[in-house]
Short mmCIF file of C-alpha atoms in Angstrom, two decimals:
data_model
loop_
_atom_site.label_atom_id
_atom_site.label_comp_id
_atom_site.label_asym_id
_atom_site.label_seq_id
_atom_site.Cartn_x
_atom_site.Cartn_y
_atom_site.Cartn_z
CA MET A 15 -63.70 68.53 191.14
CA HIS A 16 -63.58 69.03 194.87
CA GLY A 17 -65.21 72.25 196.03
CA GLU A 18 -65.87 73.82 192.63
CA ALA A 19 -69.21 74.86 191.27
CA THR A 20 -70.51 72.92 188.33
CA PRO A 21 -72.14 75.57 186.16
CA THR A 22 -74.76 74.52 183.67
CA SER A 23 -76.39 76.45 180.87
CA PRO A 24 -79.96 77.67 181.32
CA HIS A 25 -82.51 75.90 179.15
CA PRO A 26 -85.24 77.80 177.34
CA PRO A 27 -88.33 78.43 179.47
CA GLU A 28 -90.48 76.53 176.95
CA ASP A 29 -88.89 73.24 178.09
CA PRO A 30 -90.93 72.32 181.21
CA GLY A 31 -88.67 69.37 182.04
CA THR A 32 -85.73 71.59 182.92
CA ASP A 33 -87.27 73.72 185.65
CA SER A 34 -87.77 72.15 189.04
CA CYS A 35 -89.51 75.18 190.49
CA PRO A 36 -90.45 77.85 187.93
CA PRO A 37 -92.68 80.75 188.92
CA VAL A 38 -96.32 79.93 188.39
CA ASN A 39 -98.18 81.55 185.52
CA PRO A 40 -101.16 83.25 187.24
CA ASN A 41 -103.45 82.60 184.24
CA PRO A 42 -102.78 79.13 182.80
CA LYS A 43 -105.27 79.72 179.94
CA VAL A 44 -102.95 82.39 178.53
CA LYS A 45 -99.79 80.89 177.05
CA SER A 46 -96.89 83.06 178.10
CA THR A 47 -93.38 82.77 179.40
CA ALA A 48 -93.58 82.24 183.14
CA TYR A 49 -90.61 84.47 183.84
CA ASP A 50 -88.64 87.31 182.37
CA ARG A 51 -85.21 86.10 183.47
CA TYR A 52 -83.91 82.70 184.55
CA ASP A 53 -80.62 81.25 185.73
CA PHE A 54 -79.48 78.08 187.43
CA VAL A 55 -76.25 76.55 188.65
CA SER A 56 -75.64 73.14 190.17
CA TYR A 57 -73.04 72.96 192.91
CA THR A 58 -71.09 70.21 194.58
CA PRO A 59 -72.09 69.80 198.25
CA TYR A 60 -69.17 71.64 199.84
CA PRO A 61 -69.38 74.67 202.16
CA CYS A 62 -67.10 76.71 199.87
CA ASN A 63 -69.92 76.82 197.30
CA ILE A 64 -72.34 78.68 199.56
CA PRO A 65 -70.60 82.06 199.12
CA LEU A 66 -70.31 81.40 195.37
CA ALA A 67 -74.08 80.89 195.14
CA ARG A 68 -74.76 83.89 197.38
CA ARG A 69 -72.60 86.21 195.26
CA ARG A 70 -74.05 84.91 191.99
CA VAL A 71 -77.68 85.45 193.04
CA ALA A 72 -76.93 88.91 194.47
CA GLN A 73 -75.19 89.87 191.21
CA LEU A 74 -78.16 88.59 189.19
CA ALA A 75 -80.48 90.82 191.23
CA VAL A 76 -78.26 93.80 190.35
CA ASP A 77 -77.91 92.79 186.69
CA TRP A 78 -81.68 92.32 186.40
CA GLY A 79 -82.34 95.84 187.71
CA HIS A 80 -83.22 95.13 191.34
CA SER A 81 -80.14 96.14 193.31
CA GLY A 82 -82.37 97.14 196.23
CA VAL A 83 -82.98 93.48 197.09
CA ALA A 84 -79.44 92.22 196.43
CA ASP A 85 -78.49 92.06 200.13
CA ASP A 86 -81.72 90.27 201.04
CA VAL A 87 -81.40 87.69 198.26
CA ALA A 88 -77.78 87.10 199.25
CA LEU A 89 -78.85 86.34 202.84
CA LEU A 90 -81.75 84.14 201.73
CA THR A 91 -79.59 82.23 199.26
CA SER A 92 -77.00 81.64 201.96
CA GLU A 93 -79.64 80.29 204.35
CA LEU A 94 -81.27 78.02 201.77
CA CYS A 95 -77.94 76.67 200.56
CA THR A 96 -76.72 76.08 204.11
CA ASN A 97 -79.91 74.16 204.92
CA ALA A 98 -79.54 72.10 201.74
CA LEU A 99 -75.93 71.32 202.57
CA LEU A 100 -76.58 70.44 206.22
CA HIS A 101 -79.88 68.61 205.86
CA GLY A 102 -80.53 67.72 202.24
CA CYS A 103 -77.39 66.76 200.40
CA LEU A 104 -76.00 63.33 199.76
CA ARG A 105 -72.40 62.56 198.97
CA ASP A 106 -71.63 63.06 195.29
CA ARG A 107 -75.09 64.55 194.59
CA LEU A 108 -75.36 68.17 193.51
CA PHE A 109 -77.64 70.84 194.90
CA ARG A 110 -79.12 73.37 192.52
CA VAL A 111 -79.81 77.09 192.84
CA GLU A 112 -82.41 78.51 190.47
CA THR A 113 -83.05 82.23 190.22
CA SER A 114 -85.92 83.67 188.26
CA LEU A 115 -87.59 87.01 187.80
CA THR A 116 -91.15 87.85 186.85
CA GLY A 117 -92.71 91.29 186.62
CA LYS A 118 -93.67 90.98 190.29
CA ALA A 119 -91.11 88.83 192.12
CA LEU A 120 -87.57 87.56 192.26
CA ARG A 121 -87.50 83.88 193.21
CA ILE A 122 -84.66 81.73 194.53
CA ALA A 123 -85.20 77.98 194.67
CA VAL A 124 -82.64 75.58 196.13
CA SER A 125 -83.19 71.92 195.42
CA ASP A 126 -81.47 68.93 196.98
CA PRO A 127 -81.85 65.15 196.70
CA ARG A 128 -83.36 64.48 200.17
CA GLY A 129 -87.11 64.90 199.76
CA GLU A 130 -87.83 63.09 203.00
CA ARG A 131 -86.00 65.76 205.05
CA LEU A 132 -88.35 68.72 205.02
CA PRO A 133 -87.38 71.96 206.77
CA ILE A 134 -89.04 72.69 210.08
CA THR A 135 -89.01 75.92 212.03
CA ARG A 136 -87.64 75.53 215.51
CA THR A 137 -87.07 77.78 218.44
CA ALA A 138 -83.40 78.42 219.10
CA GLU A 139 -82.10 79.21 222.55
CA THR A 140 -79.92 82.30 222.91
CA SER A 141 -76.82 80.14 223.29
CA ASP A 142 -77.61 77.95 220.21
CA GLN A 143 -75.34 78.40 217.21
CA PHE A 144 -77.91 76.98 214.80
CA GLY A 145 -81.66 77.00 214.35
CA ARG A 146 -82.47 80.51 213.13
CA GLY A 147 -82.28 80.01 209.35
CA LEU A 148 -85.98 79.56 208.70
CA LEU A 149 -86.78 82.45 211.03
CA LEU A 150 -84.62 84.63 208.78
CA VAL A 151 -86.33 83.20 205.71
CA ARG A 152 -89.78 83.98 207.15
CA THR A 153 -88.62 87.50 208.09
CA TYR A 154 -86.99 88.52 204.80
CA ALA A 155 -89.04 86.65 202.18
CA ASP A 156 -92.47 87.78 201.06
CA ARG A 157 -93.35 84.12 200.39
CA TRP A 158 -91.63 80.80 200.84
CA ALA A 159 -92.54 77.15 200.56
CA VAL A 160 -91.25 73.65 200.02
CA GLU A 161 -92.08 71.62 196.93
CA LYS A 162 -91.57 67.87 196.76
CA LEU A 163 -89.93 66.88 193.50
CA THR A 164 -89.78 63.50 191.80
CA VAL A 165 -86.36 63.17 193.41
CA GLY A 166 -85.71 65.45 196.36
CA LYS A 167 -87.26 68.78 197.19
CA ALA A 168 -86.98 72.46 196.41
CA VAL A 169 -87.23 75.20 199.01
CA TRP A 170 -88.08 78.51 197.39
CA VAL A 171 -88.43 82.10 198.48
CA GLU A 172 -89.85 85.12 196.68
CA LEU A 173 -89.26 88.81 197.18
CA ASP A 174 -91.68 91.26 195.65
CA VAL A 175 -89.96 93.68 193.29
CA PRO A 176 -91.24 96.85 191.63
CA ARG A 177 -92.29 96.55 188.04
CA SER A 178 -89.52 97.70 185.71
CA LEU A 179 -90.10 100.89 183.72
CA ASP A 180 -89.48 99.13 180.39
CA GLY A 181 -91.79 96.16 181.07
#
């Protein structure tokens, strides 16, 4: 349907084929769940879905006990989704927003089908309307990177979060 999000159900973390960009287990010899919380939604490549993704990820940060980073993850999600839409999407191909939480970080990964179009940081002139997205990503994220996928790429960011009192 034109302009509507296509929600999908999260798969269990034990199924490695479902996660394009899960947080890395720091000790691969110890079998454990790589993350405490996980969510993903696939969206049609229309601008109206960017605020939907932004609101969803910000609400997840609040629901998962990290309201202090909700504004930052909203901004980062918006930037990553905008870049995917402008530079990585193909007609009739979805882009995907994955959100995950470990004891140390909240991660947002946005994947799109255009693996050959990698993001590059550029210098924007004061009069330019575009070109500052990755500067914002570098400023607000504690870590970020691009991962090539079998089909497409995922651009992910992480924000460090305090360990929860119950974990």
